[in-house]
PDB file of C-alpha atoms and ligand atoms in Angstrom:
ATOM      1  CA  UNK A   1     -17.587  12.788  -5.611  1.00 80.00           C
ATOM      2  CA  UNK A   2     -19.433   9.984  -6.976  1.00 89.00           C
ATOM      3  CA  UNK A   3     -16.345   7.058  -6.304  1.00 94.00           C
ATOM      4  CA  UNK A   4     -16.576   3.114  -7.566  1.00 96.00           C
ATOM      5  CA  UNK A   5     -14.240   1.059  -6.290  1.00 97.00           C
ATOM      6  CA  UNK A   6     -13.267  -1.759  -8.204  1.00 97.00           C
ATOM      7  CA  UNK A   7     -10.748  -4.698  -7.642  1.00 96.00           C
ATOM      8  CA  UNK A   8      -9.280  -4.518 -10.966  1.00 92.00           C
ATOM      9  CA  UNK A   9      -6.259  -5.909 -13.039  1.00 93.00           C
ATOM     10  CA  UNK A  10      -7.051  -2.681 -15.524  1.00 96.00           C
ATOM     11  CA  UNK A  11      -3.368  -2.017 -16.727  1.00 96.00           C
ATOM     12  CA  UNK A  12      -4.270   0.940 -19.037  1.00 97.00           C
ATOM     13  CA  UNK A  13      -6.394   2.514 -15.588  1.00 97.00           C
ATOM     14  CA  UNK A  14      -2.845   1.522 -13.477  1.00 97.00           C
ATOM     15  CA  UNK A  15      -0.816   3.495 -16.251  1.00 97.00           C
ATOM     16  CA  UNK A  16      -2.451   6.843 -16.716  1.00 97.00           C
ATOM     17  CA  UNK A  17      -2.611   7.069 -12.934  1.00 98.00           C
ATOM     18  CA  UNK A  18       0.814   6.824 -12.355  1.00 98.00           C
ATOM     19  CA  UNK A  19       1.696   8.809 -15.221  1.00 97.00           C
ATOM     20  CA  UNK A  20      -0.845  11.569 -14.183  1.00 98.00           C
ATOM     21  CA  UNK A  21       0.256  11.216 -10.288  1.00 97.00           C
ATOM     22  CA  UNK A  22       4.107  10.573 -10.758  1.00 96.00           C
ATOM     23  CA  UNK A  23       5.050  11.461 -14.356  1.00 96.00           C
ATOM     24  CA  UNK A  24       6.245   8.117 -14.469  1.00 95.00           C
ATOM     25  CA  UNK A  25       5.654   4.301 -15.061  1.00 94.00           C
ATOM     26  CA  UNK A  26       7.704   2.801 -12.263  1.00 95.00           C
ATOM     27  CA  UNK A  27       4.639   1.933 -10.309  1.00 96.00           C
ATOM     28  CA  UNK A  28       2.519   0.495 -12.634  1.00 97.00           C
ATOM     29  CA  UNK A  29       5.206  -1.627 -13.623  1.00 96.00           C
ATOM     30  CA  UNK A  30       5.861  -2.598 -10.153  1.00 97.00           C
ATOM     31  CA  UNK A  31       2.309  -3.327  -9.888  1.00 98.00           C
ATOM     32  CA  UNK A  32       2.232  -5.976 -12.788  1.00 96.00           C
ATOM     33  CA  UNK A  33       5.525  -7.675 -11.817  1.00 97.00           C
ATOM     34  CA  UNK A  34       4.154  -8.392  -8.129  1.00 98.00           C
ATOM     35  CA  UNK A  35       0.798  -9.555 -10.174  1.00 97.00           C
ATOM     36  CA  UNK A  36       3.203 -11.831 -12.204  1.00 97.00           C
ATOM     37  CA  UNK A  37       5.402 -13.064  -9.429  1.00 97.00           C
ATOM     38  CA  UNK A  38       1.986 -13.932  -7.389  1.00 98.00           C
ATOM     39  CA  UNK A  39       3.132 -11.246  -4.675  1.00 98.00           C
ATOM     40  CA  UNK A  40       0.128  -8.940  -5.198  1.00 98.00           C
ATOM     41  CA  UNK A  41      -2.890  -9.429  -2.251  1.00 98.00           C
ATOM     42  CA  UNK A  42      -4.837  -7.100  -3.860  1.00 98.00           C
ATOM     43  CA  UNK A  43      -5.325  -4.220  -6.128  1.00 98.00           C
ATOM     44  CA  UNK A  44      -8.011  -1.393  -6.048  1.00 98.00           C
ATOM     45  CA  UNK A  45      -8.683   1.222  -8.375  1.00 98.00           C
ATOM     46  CA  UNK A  46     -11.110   4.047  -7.496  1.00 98.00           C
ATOM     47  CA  UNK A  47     -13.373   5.490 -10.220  1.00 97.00           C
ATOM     48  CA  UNK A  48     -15.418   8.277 -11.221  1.00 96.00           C
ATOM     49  CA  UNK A  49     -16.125   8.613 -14.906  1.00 93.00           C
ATOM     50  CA  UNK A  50     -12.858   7.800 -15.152  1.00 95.00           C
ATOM     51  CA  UNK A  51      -9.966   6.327 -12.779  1.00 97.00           C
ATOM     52  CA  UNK A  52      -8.708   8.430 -10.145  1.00 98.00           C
ATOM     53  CA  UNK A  53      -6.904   6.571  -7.799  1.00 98.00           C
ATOM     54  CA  UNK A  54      -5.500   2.877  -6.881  1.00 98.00           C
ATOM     55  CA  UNK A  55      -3.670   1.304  -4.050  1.00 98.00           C
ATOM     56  CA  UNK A  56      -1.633  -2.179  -3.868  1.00 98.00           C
ATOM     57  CA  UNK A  57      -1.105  -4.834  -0.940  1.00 98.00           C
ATOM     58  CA  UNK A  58       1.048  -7.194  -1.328  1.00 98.00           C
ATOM     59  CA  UNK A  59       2.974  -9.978   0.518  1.00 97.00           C
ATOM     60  CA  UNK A  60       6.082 -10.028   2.925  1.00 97.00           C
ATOM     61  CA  UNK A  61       7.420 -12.218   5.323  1.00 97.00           C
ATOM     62  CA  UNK A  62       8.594 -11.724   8.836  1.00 98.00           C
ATOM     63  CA  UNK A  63      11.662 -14.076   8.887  1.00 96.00           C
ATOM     64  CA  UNK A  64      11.909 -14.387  12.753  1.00 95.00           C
ATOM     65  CA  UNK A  65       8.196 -14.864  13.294  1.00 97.00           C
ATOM     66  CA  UNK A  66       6.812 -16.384  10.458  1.00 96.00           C
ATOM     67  CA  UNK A  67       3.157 -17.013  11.980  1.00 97.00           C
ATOM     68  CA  UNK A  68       2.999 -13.461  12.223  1.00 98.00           C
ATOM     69  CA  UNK A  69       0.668 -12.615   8.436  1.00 98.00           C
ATOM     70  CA  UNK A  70       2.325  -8.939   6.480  1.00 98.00           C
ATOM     71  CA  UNK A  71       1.737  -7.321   3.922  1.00 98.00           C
ATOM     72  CA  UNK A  72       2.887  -4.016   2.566  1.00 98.00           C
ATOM     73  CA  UNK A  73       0.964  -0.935   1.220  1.00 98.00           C
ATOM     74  CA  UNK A  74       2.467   0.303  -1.977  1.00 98.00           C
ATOM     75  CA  UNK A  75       2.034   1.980  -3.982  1.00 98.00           C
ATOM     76  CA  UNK A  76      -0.940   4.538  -3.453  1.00 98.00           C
ATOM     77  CA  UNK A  77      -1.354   7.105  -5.644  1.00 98.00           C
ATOM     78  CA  UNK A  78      -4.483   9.518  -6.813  1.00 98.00           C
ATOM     79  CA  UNK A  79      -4.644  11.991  -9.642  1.00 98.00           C
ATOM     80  CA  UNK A  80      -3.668  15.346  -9.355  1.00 98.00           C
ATOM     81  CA  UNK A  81      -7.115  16.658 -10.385  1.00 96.00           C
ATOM     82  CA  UNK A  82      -8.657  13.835  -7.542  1.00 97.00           C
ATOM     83  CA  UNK A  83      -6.583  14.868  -4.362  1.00 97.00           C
ATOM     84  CA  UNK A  84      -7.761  16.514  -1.287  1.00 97.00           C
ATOM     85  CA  UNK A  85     -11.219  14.772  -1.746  1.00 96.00           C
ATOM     86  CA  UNK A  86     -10.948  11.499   0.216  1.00 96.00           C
ATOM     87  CA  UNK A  87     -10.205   9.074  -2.320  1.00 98.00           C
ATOM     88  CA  UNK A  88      -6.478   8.308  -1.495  1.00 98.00           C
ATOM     89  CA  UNK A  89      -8.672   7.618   2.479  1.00 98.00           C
ATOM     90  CA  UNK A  90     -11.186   5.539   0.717  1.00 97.00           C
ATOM     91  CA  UNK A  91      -8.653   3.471  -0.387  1.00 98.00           C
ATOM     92  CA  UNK A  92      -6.709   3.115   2.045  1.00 98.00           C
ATOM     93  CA  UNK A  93      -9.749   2.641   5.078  1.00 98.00           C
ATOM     94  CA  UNK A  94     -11.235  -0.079   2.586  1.00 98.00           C
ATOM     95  CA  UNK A  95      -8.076  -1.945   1.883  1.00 98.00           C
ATOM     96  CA  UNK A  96      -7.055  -1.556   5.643  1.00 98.00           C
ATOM     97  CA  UNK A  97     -10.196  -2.893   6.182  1.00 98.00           C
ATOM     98  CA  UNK A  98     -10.185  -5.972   3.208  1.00 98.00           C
ATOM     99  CA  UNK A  99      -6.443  -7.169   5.108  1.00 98.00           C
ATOM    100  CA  UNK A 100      -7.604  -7.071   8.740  1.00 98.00           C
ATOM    101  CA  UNK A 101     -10.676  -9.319   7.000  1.00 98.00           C
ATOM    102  CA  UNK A 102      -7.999 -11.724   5.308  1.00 98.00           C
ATOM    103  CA  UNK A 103      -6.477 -12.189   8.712  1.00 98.00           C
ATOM    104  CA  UNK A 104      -3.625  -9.834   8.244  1.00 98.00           C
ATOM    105  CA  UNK A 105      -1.943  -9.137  11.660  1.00 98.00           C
ATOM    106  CA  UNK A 106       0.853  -6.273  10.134  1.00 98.00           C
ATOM    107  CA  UNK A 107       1.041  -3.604   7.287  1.00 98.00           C
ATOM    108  CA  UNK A 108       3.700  -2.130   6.567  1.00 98.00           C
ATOM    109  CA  UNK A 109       4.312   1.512   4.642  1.00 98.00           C
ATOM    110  CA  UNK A 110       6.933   3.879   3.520  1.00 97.00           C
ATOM    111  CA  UNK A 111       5.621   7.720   3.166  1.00 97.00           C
ATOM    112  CA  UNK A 112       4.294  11.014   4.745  1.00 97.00           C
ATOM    113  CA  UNK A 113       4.251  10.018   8.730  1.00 97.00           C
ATOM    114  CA  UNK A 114       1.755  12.879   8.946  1.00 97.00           C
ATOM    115  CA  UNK A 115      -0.128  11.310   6.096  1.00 98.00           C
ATOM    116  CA  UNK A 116      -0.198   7.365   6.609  1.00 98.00           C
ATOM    117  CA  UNK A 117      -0.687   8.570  11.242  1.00 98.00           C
ATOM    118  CA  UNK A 118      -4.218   9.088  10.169  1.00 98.00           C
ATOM    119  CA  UNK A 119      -4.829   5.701  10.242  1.00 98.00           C
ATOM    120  CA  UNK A 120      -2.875   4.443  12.943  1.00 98.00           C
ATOM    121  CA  UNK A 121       0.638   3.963  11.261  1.00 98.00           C
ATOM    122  CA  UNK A 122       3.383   4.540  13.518  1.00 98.00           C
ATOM    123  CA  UNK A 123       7.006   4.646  13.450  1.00 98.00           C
ATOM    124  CA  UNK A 124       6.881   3.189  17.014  1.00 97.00           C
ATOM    125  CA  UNK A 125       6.584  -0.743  15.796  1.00 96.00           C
ATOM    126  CA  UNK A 126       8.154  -0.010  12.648  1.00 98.00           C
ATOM    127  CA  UNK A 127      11.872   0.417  14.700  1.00 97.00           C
ATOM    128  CA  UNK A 128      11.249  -3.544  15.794  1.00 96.00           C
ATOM    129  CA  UNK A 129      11.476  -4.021  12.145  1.00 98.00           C
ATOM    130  CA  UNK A 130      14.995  -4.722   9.924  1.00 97.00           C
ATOM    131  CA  UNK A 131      14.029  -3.546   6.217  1.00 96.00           C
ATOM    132  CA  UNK A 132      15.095  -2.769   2.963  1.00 91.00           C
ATOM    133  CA  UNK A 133      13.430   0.976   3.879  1.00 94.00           C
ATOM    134  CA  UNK A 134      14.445   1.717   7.595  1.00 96.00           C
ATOM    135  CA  UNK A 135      13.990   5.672   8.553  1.00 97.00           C
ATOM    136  CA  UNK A 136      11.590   7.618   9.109  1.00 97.00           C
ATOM    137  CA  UNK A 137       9.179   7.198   6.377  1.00 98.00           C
ATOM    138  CA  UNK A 138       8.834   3.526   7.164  1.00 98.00           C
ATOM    139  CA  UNK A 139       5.239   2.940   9.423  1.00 98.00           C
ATOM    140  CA  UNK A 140       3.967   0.323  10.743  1.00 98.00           C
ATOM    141  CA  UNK A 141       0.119  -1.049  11.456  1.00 98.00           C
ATOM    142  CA  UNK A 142      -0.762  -4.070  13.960  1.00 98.00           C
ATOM    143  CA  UNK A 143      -3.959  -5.489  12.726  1.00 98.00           C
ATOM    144  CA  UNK A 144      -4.401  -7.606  15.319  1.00 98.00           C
ATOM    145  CA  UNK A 145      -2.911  -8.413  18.764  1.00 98.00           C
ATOM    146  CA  UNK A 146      -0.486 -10.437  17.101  1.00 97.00           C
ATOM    147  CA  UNK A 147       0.777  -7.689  14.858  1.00 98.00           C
ATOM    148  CA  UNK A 148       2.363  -6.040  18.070  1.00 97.00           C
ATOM    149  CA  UNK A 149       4.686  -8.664  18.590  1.00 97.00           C
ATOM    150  CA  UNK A 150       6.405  -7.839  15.375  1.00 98.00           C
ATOM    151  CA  UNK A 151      10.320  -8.227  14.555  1.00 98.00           C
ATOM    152  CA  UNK A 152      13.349  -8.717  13.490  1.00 98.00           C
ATOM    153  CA  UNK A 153      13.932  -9.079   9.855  1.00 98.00           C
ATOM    154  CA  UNK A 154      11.194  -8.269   6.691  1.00 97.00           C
ATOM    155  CA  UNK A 155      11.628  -9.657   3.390  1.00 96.00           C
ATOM    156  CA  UNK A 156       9.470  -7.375   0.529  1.00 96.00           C
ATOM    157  CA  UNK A 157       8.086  -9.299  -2.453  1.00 96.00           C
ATOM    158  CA  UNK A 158      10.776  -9.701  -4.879  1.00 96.00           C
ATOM    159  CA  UNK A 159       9.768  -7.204  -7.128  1.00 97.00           C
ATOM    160  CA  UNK A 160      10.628  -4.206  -4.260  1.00 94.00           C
ATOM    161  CA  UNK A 161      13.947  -5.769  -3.908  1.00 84.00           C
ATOM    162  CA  UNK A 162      14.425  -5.350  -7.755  1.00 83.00           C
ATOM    163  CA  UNK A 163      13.470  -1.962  -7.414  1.00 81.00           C
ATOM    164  CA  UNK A 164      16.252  -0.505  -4.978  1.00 59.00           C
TER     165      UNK A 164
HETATM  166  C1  COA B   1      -0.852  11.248  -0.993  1.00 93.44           C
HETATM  167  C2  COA B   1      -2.152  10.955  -1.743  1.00 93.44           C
HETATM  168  C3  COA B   1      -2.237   9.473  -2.055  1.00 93.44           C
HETATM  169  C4  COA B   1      -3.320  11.338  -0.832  1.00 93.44           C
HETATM  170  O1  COA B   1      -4.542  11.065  -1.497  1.00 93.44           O
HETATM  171  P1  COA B   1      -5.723  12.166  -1.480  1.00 93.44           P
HETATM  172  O2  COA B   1      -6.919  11.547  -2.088  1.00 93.44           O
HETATM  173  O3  COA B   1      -5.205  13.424  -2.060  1.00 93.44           O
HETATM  174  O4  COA B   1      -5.883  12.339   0.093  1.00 93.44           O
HETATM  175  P2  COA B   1      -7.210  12.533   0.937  1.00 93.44           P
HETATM  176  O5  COA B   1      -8.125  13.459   0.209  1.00 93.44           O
HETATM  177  O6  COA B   1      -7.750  11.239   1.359  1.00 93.44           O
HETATM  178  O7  COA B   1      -6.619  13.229   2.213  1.00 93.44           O
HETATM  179  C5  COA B   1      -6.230  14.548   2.116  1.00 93.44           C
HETATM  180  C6  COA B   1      -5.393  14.885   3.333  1.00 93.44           C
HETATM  181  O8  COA B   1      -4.103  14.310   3.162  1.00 93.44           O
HETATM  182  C7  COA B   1      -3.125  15.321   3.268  1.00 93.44           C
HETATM  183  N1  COA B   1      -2.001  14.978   2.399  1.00 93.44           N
HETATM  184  C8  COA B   1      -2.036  14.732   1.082  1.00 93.44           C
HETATM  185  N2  COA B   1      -0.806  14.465   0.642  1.00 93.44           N
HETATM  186  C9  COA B   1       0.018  14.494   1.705  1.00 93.44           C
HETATM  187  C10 COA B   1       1.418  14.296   1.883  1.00 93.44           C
HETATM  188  N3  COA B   1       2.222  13.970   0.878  1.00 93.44           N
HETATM  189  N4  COA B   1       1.902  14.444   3.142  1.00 93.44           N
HETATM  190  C11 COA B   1       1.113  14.741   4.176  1.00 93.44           C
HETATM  191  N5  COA B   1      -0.223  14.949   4.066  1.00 93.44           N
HETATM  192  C12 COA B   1      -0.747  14.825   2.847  1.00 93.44           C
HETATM  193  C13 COA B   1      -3.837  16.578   2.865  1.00 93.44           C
HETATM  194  O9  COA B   1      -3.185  17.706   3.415  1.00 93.44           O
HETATM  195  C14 COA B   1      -5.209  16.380   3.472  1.00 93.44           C
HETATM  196  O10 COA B   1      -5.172  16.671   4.854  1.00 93.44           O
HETATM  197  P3  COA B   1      -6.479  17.117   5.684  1.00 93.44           P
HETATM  198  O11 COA B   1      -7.456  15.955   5.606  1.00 93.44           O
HETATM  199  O12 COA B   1      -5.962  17.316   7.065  1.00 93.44           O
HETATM  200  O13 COA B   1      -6.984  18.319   5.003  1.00 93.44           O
HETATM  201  C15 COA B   1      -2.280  11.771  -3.041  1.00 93.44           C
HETATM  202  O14 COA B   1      -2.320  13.140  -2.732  1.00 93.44           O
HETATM  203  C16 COA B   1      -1.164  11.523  -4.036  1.00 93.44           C
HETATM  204  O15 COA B   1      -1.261  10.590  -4.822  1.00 93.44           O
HETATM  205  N6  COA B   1      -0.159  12.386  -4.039  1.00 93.44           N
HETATM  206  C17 COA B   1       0.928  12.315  -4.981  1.00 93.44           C
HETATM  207  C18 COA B   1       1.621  11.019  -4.894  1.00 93.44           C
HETATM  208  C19 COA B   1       2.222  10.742  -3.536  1.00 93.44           C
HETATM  209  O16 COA B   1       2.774  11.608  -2.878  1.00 93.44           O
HETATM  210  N7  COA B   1       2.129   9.444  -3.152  1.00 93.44           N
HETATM  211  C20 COA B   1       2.818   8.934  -2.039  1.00 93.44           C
HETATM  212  C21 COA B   1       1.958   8.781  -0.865  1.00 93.44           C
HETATM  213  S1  COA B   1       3.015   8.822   0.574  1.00 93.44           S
END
C-alpha cells in the first residue's frame, strides 16, 4: 500500500473516515472541538488515493504531578476497506514516535488491550491512574522515565468530558 501521511486539519477527509469506520460523526466532531478548544497536539491522516485512516493526540493533565507531560490517543480509526494492512500501526508508531519527540513522558488510551499491547500499552500503569475511563480498556504508555512515576488523578481535554 502506497500510504502518505499528512498532518492535516482536512475536515471533509476526518468525516468520511469516521462515517466509513464508525457509521457515525461523533469523532470527527470530537476532533474539531479539541482543534477549537486548543486541546488537539496533533492530527494525522493517512492517504492513498484517497484517505484511509487518521489518529488524534491531544492534551491532559496529571493533577498530582503536573511536571509529568500527557497526552491521550483518541480517536484512531481506519476504513473498513484499509484494515489489516498496517495503516492503523503506521499511525500509531509515527505519532508514538512525534510525542516521545515533543517531550511527552505519558499516553494514555482506551481500547482493544490486545490491540493498543503491541506497542507497549499496559493496563499495569494505567491502575496508578484516576480517570473519567477506568477498566480495562484504559492503557497506559511511559515515554520516558518520568512517565513511570505516573498518578493520581487525569483530567481529559474538555471536549472528552463533554462527551460522557
Ligand atoms: C482498530 C484499527 C484502528 C486497527 O487498524 P488497522 O490498520 O486495521 O490495523 P493494522 O493493520 O495496523 O493491524 C492489524 C492487526 O490488528 C488487529 N486488530 C485490528 N482490530 C483489532 C481489535 N479491535 N482488537 C484487537 N486486535 C485488532 C488485527 O487482528 C491484526 O493483528 P495481526 O497483526 O496480529 O494480524 C482499525 O481496524 C479500525 O479502525 N477498526 C474499527 C474502529 C475501531 O475499532 N477503532 C477503535 C480502536 S480500539
Amino acid at each position: 500500500m502506497n500510504l502518505r501521511l499528512k498532518e492535516s486539519a482536512d475536515e471533509a477527509a476526518l468525516r468520511a473516515i469516521y462515517e466509513a469506520s464508525f457509521g457515525q460523526m461523533t469523532e470527527a466532531t470530537l476532533v474539531q472541538q479539541l482543534r477549537m478548544d486548543g486541546d488537539l497536539i496533533l492530527s494525522l491522516i493517512a492517504y492513498t488515493e484517497e484517505p484511509v485512516g487518521h489518529v488524534a493526540f491531544s492534551r491532559l493533565s496529571l493533577d498530582a504531578v503536573p511536571s509529568i507531560k500527557g497526552c491521550g490517543l483518541a480517536p484512531l480509526a481506519v476504513i473498513p476497506a484499509g484494515q489489516g494492512q498496517g495503516v492503523g500501526t503506521f499511525l500509531v508508531e509515527e505519532g508514538l514516535k512525534r510525542m516521545r519527540a515533543e517531550g511527552y513522558d505519558l499516553v494514555l488510551v482506551l481500547g482493544e488491550p490486545e490491540y493498543y499491547g503491541r506497542f507497549g500499552f499496559t493496563t499495569t500503569l494505567a491502575r496508578q491512574l484516576k480517570t473519567l475511563y477506568d477498566g480495562p480498556y484504559l492503557q497506559a504508555l511511559a515515554l520516558s522515565e518520568k512517565g513511570k512515576e505516573a498518578h493520581g488523578s487525569i483530567s481529559y481535554a474538555r471536549a472528552f468530558a463533554e462527551l460522557k
